[in-house]
Short mmCIF file of C-alpha atoms in Angstrom, two decimals:
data_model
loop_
_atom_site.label_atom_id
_atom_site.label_comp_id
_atom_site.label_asym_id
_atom_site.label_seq_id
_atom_site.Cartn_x
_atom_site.Cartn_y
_atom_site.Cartn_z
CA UNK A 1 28.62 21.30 32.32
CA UNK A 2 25.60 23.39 31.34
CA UNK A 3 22.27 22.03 32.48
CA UNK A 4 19.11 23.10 31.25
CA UNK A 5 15.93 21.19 32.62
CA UNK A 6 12.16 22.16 31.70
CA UNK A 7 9.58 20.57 32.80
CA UNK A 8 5.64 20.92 31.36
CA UNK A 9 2.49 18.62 31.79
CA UNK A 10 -0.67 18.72 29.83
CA UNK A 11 -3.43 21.03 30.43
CA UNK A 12 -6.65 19.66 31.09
CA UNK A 13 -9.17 22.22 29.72
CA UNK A 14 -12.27 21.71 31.44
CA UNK A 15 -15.21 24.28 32.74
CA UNK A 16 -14.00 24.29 36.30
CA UNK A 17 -10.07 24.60 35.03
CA UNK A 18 -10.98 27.96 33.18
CA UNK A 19 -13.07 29.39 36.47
CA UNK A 20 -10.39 28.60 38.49
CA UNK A 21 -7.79 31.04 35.87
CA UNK A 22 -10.39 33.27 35.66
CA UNK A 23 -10.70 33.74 39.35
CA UNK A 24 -7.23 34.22 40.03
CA UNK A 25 -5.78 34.91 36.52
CA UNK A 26 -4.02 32.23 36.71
CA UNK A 27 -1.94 32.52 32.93
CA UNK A 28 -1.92 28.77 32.76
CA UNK A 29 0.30 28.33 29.58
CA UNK A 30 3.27 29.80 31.94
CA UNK A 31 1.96 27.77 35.08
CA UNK A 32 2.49 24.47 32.99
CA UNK A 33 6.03 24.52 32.40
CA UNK A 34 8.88 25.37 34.21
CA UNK A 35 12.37 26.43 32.78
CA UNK A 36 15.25 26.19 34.72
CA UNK A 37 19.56 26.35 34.01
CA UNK A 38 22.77 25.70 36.10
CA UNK A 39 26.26 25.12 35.76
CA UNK A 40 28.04 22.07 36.74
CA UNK A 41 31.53 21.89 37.07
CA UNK A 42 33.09 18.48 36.45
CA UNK A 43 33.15 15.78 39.24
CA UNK A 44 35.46 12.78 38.67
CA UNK A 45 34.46 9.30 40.39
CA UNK A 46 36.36 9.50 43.55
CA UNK A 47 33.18 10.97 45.51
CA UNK A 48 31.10 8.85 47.89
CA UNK A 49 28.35 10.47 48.80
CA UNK A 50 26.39 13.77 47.19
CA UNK A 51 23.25 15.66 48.39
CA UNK A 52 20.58 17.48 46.34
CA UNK A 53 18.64 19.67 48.65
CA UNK A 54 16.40 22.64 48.44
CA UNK A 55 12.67 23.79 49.00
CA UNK A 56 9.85 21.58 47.85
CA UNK A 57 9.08 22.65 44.31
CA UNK A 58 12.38 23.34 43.35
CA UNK A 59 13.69 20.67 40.85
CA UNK A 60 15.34 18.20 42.99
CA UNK A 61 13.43 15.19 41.97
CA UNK A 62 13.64 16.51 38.37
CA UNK A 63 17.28 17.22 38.46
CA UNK A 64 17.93 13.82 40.10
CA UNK A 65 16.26 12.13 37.38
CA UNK A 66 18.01 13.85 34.80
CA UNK A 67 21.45 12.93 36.09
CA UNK A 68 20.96 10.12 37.67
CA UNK A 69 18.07 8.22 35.28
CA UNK A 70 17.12 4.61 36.67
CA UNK A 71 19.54 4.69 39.50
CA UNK A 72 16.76 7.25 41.60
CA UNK A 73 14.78 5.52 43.69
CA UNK A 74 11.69 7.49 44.40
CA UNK A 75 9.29 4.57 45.62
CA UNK A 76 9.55 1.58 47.23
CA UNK A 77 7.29 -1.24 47.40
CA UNK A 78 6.97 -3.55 49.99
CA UNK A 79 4.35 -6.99 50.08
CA UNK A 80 2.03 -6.74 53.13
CA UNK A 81 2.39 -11.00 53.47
CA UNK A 82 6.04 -11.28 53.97
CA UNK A 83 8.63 -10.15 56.66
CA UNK A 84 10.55 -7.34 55.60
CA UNK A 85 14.01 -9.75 55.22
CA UNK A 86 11.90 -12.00 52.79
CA UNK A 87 12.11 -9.25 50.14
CA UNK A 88 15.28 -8.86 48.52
CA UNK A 89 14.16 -11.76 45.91
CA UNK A 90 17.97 -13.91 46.45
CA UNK A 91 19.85 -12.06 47.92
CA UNK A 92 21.61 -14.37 50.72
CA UNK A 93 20.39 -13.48 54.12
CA UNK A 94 24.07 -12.58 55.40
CA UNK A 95 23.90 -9.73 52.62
CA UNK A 96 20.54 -8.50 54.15
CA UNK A 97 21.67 -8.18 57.89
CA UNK A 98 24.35 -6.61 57.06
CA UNK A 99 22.76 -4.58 55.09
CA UNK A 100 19.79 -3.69 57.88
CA UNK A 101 22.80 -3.37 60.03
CA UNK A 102 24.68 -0.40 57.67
CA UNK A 103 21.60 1.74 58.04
CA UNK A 104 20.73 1.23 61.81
CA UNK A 105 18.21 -0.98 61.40
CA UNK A 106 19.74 -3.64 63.75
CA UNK A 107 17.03 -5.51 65.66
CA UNK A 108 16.16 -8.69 64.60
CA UNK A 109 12.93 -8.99 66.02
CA UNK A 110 11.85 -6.32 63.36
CA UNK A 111 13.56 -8.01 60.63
CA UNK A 112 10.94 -10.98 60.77
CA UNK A 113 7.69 -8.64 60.86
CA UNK A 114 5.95 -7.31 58.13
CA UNK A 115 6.73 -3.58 56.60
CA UNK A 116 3.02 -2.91 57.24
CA UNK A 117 3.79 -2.88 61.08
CA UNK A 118 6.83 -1.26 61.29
CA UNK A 119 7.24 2.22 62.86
CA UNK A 120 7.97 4.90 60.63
CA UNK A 121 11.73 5.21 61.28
CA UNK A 122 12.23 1.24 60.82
CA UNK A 123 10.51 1.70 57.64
CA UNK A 124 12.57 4.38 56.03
CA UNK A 125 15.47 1.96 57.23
CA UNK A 126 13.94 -0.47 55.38
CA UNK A 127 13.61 1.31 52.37
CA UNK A 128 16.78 2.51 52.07
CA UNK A 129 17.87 -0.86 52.58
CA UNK A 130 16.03 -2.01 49.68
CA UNK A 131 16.90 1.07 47.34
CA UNK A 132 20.88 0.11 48.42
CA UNK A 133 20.27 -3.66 47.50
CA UNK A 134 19.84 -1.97 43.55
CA UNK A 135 23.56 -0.54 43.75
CA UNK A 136 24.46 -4.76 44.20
CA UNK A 137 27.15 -4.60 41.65
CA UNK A 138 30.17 -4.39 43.71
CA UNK A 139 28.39 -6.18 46.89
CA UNK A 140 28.09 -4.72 50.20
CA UNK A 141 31.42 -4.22 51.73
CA UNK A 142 33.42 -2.19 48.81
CA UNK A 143 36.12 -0.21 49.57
CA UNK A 144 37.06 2.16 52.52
CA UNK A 145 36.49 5.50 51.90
CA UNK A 146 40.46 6.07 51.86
CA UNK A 147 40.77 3.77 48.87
CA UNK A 148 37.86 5.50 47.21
CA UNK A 149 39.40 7.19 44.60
CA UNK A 150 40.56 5.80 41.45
CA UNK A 151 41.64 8.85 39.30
CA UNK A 152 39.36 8.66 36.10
CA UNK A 153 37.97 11.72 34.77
CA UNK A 154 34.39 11.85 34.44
CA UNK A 155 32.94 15.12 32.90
CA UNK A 156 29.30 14.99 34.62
CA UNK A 157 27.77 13.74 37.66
CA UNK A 158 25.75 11.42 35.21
CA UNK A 159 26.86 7.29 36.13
CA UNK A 160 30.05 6.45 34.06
CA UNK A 161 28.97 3.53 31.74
CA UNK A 162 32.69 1.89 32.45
CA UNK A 163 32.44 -0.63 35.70
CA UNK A 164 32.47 2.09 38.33
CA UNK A 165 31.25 1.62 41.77
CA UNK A 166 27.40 2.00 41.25
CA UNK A 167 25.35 5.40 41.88
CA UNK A 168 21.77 4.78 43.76
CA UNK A 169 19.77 8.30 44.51
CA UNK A 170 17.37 8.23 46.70
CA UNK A 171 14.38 10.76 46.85
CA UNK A 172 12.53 12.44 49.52
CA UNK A 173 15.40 11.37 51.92
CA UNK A 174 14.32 11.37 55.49
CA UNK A 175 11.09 13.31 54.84
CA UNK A 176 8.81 10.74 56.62
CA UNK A 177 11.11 10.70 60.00
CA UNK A 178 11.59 12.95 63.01
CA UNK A 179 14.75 15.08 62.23
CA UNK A 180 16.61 13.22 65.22
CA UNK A 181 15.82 9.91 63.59
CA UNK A 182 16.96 11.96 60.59
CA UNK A 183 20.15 12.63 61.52
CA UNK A 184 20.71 9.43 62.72
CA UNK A 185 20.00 7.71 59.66
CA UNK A 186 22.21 10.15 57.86
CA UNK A 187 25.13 9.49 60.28
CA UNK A 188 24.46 5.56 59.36
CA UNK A 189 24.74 5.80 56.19
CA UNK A 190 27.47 7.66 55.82
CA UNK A 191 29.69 5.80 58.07
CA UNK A 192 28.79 2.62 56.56
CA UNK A 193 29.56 3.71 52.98
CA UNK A 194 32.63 5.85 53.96
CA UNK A 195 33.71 2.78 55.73
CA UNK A 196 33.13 0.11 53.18
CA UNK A 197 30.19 -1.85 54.39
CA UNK A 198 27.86 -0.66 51.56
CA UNK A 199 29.69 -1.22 48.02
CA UNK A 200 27.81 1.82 46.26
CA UNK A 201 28.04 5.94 45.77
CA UNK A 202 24.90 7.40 47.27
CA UNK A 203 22.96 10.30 46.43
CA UNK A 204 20.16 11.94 48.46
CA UNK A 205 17.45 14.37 47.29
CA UNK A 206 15.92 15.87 50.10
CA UNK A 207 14.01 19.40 51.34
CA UNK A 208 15.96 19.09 55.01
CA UNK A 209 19.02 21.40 55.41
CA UNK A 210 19.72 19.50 58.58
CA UNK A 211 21.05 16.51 57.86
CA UNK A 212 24.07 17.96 55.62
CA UNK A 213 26.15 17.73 58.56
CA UNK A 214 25.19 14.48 59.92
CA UNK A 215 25.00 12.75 55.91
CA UNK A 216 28.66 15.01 55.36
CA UNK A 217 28.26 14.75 51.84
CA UNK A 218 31.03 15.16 49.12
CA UNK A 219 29.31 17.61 47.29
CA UNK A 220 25.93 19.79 47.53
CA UNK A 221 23.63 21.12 45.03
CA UNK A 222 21.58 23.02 46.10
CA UNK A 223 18.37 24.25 44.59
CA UNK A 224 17.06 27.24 46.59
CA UNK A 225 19.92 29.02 44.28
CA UNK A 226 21.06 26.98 41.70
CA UNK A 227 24.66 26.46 43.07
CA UNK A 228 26.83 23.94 43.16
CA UNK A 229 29.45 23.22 45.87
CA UNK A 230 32.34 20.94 46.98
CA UNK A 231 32.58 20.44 50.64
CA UNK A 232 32.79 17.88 53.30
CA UNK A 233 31.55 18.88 56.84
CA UNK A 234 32.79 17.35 60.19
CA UNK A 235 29.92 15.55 61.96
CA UNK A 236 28.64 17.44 65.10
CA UNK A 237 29.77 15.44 68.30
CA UNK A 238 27.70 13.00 69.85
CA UNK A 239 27.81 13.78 73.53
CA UNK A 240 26.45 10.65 75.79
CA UNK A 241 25.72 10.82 80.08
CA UNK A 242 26.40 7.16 81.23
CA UNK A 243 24.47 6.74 84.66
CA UNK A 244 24.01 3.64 87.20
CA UNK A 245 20.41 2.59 86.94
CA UNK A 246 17.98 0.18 88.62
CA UNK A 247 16.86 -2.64 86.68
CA UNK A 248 13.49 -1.97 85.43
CA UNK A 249 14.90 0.63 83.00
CA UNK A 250 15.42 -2.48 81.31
CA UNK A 251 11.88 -2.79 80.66
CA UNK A 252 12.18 0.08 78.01
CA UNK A 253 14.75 -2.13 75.54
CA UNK A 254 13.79 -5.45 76.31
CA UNK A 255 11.25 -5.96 72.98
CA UNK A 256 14.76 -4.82 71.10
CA UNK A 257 16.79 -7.38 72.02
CA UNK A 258 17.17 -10.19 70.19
CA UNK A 259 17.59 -12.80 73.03
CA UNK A 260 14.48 -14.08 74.62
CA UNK A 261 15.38 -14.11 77.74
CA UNK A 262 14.91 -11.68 80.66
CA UNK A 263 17.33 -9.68 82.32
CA UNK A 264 19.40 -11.53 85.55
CA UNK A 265 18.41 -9.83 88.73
CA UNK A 266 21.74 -9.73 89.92
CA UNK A 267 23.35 -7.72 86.87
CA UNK A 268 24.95 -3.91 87.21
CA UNK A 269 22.37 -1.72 85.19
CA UNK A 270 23.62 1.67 83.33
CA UNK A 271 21.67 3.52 80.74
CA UNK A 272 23.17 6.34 78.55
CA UNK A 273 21.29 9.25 77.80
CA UNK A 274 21.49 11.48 74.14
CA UNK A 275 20.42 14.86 75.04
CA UNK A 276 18.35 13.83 78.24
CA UNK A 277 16.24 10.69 76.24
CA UNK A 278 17.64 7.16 77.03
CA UNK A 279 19.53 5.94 74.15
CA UNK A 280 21.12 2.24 75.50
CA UNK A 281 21.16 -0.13 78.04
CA UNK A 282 24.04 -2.18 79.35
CA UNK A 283 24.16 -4.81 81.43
CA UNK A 284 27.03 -6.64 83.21
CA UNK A 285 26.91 -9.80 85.18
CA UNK A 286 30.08 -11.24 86.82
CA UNK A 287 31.42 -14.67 85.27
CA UNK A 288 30.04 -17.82 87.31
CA UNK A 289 33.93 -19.18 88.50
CA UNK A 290 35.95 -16.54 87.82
CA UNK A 291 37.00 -14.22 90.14
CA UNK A 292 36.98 -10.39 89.22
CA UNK A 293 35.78 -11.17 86.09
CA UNK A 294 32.87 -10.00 84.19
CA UNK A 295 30.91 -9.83 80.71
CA UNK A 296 28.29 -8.06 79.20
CA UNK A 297 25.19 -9.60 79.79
CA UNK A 298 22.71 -7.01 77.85
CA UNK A 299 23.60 -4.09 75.63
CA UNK A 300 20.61 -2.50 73.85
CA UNK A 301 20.37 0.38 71.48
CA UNK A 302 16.89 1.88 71.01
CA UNK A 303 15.72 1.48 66.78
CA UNK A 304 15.91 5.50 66.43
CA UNK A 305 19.57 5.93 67.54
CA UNK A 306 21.50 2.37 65.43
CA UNK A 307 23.76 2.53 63.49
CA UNK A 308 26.39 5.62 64.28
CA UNK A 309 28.28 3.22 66.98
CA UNK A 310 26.52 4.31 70.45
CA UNK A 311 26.06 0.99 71.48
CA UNK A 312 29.66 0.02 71.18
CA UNK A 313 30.95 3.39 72.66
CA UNK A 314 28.49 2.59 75.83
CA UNK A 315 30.07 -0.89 75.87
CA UNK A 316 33.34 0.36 76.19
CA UNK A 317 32.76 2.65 78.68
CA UNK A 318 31.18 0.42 80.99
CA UNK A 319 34.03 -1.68 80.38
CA UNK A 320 36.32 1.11 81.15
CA UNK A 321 34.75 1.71 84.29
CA UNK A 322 35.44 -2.43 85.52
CA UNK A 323 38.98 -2.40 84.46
CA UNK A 324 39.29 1.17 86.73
CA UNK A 325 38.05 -1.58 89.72
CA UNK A 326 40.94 -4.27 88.58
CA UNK A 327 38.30 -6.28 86.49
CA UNK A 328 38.60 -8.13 83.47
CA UNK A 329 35.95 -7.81 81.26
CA UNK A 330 34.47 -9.60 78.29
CA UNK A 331 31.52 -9.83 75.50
CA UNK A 332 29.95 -12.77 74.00
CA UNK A 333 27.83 -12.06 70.79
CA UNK A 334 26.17 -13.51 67.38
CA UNK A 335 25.67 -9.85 66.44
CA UNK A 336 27.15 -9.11 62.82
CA UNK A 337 27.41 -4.88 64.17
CA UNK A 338 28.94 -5.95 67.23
CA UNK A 339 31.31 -8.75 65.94
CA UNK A 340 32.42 -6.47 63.38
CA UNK A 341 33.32 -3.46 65.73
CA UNK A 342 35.08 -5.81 68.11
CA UNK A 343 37.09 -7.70 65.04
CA UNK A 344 38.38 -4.25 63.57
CA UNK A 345 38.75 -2.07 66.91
CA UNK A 346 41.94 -2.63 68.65
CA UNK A 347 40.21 -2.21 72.25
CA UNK A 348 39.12 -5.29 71.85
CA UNK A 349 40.76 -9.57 71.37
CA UNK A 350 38.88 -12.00 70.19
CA UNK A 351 39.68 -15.59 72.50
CA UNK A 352 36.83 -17.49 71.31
CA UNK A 353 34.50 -18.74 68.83
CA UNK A 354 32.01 -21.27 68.74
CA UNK A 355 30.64 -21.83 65.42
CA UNK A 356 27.34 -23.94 67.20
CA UNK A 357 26.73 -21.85 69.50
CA UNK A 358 26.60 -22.72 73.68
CA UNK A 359 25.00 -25.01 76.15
CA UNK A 360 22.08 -23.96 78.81
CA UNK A 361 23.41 -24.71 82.74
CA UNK A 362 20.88 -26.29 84.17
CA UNK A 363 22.16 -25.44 87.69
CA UNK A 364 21.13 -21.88 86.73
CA UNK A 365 17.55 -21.34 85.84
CA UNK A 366 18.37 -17.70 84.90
CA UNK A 367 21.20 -18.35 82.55
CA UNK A 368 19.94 -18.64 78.90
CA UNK A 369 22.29 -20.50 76.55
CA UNK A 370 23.22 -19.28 72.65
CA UNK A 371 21.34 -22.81 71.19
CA UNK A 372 22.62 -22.99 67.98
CA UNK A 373 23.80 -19.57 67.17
CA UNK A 374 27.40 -19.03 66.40
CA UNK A 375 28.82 -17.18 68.86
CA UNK A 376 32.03 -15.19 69.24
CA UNK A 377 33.68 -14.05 72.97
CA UNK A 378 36.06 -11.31 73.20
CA UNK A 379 37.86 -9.49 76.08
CA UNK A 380 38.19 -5.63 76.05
CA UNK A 381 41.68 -4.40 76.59
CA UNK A 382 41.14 -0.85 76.25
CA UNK A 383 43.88 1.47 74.30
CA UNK A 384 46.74 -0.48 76.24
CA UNK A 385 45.90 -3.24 78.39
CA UNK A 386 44.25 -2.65 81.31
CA UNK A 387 45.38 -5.62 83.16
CA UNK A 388 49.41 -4.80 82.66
#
């Protein structure tokens, strides 16, 4: 497939316009317009994810629109009145969460604020959430990536009118984040799409060469020098230090968890560190009447690293280190990300759920009950039982 794109806009001939050319002989009939050709080879429909990247200036917004039309999202609004899950118009509010929860954007405290108020990696969370919501069609949770292909021919990258899973491109693609939050929001994504959770193809346009690993796209165009290329990196290794710690690290995720209550004074504190910077908090507490066993008490994530599984992998090591010790071990959560990991990983058996959540003991003061949340308990039984 042959592309040619040009691009002009109007020339507004004013005094100060003509100084300006005359200054710098600026030839402004050839600074208007812009010419540019590639070739694109033929991509069927069994891709998931593609990148358009290159130097500011160089066509990726234009080439995005061109191929991709009304399914680019380049802006996204947001009402300055309303908390951020009040805008996706009907969309039922299980949809949302798990939506916030496919892109990292997994603390409910920040889902009930305002976009206005957000910091700026929840916000580009946000939007992408939003710009996702478009690709609704075929509902968040399609297909795993293994399934993904369904053999059609297509004969451009341009959206198939036939019921294919939808295409949403998104523009300037982590250009308003630090490049770790960057990376990590690229990792998100990608899992979450490769794995199912969101039901679209998704296309980013962005100036940052650094999250092609972490985003491992299907394909690459890239505009520096007009080529086109198949390829699907591995993502770089996420190396974690698990430590003992005392309990006021808490004090650095408590405002990110989503349970009011404070932290038991008597619970085993570790905190995991990504490249020296704390990452998570866990929390274990032994259960009241059962000897040599224990549960999860608090397990906290910070907002720049959700989303790409740390939480869970902290979990399990911590639980790891309590069956070493004889222990068994448990977790009780209304958490859609951690129910879900626990439901599909085999480390993991679910032995109870409680649709109305649990009671408050009054006998202990520091014990907060679930109210009225539904509630699911599972005990961690490692990659072979760790109680055999």
């Amino acid at each position: 497939m042959q592309l040619t794109v040009e691009n002009t806009c109007p020339l507004y001939d004013s005094f100060r316009v003509q100084q300006v050319a005359g200054m710098f002989d600026v030839p402004l009939a050839d600074k208007l317009s812009e010419r540019f050709s590639m070739e694109l080879p033929p991509l069927g429909d069994n891709w998931r994810i593609g990148l358009i990247v290159g130097p500011s200036a160089s066509g990726k917004t234009t080439l995005a629109r061109r191929l991709f039309g009304d399914a680019l999202v380049e802006r996204v609004e947001w009402p300055a009145d309303r908390a951020v899950i009040d805008c996706f118009d009907e969309m039922p509010v299980r949809e949302i969460t798990g939506l916030f929860t496919a892109v990292g954007f997994s603390s409910p405290p920040s889902w009930i604020k305002p976009y206005c108020v957000l910091s700026g990696g929840e916000r580009f969370r946000c939007d992408l959430a939003r710009a996702l919501s478009r690709g609704r069609g075929s509902g968040v949770g399609g297909q795993p990536d293994k399934d993904a292909a369904c053999g059609r021919d297509v004969s451009s990258l341009t959206p198939d009118p036939r019921p294919l899973t939808p295409v949403i491109a998104f523009d300037e693609f982590t250009s308003v984040v630090d490049r770790t939050v960057a990376k990590v929001c690229s990792a998100a994504i990608a899992k979450a799409i490769r794995g199912g959770r969101i039901g679209c193809r998704f296309v980013a346009a962005t100036c940052h060469y650094d999250v092609t690993e972490w985003l491992a796209p299907d394909w690459v165009i890239d505009m520096a020098n007009r080529s086109f290329e198949r390829r699907r990196l591995r993502r770089p290794p996420i190396e974690l230090e698990l430590f003992h710690c005392r309990s006021r690290a808490w004090a650095l995720f408590a405002k990110h968890h989503y349970l009011s209550g404070g932290l038991n004074r008597s619970a085993r504190c570790y905190i995991a560190l990504w490249n020296g910077e704390p990452v998570t908090f866990c929390a274990t507490l032994p259960v009241i009447g059962r000897p040599n066993r224990w549960r999860i008490s608090r397990l906290v994530t910070l907002p720049d690293y959700q989303g790409i599984g740390i939480g869970m992998k902290v979990a399990e090591s911590v639980a790891d280190l309590h069956c070493e010790r004889g222990d068994r071990f448990s977790i009780t959560a209304s958490h859609p990300a951690v129910i879900a990991h626990c439901r599909e990983s085999p480390k993991w058996r679910a032995t109870e759920v409680k649709k109305t959540g649990s009671t408050i003991h009054a006998a202990n003061a520091t014990y907060r009950g679930s109210g009225a949340r539904p509630i699911v308990s599972f005990e961690y039984v490692g990659p072979r039982d760790c109680h055999s």
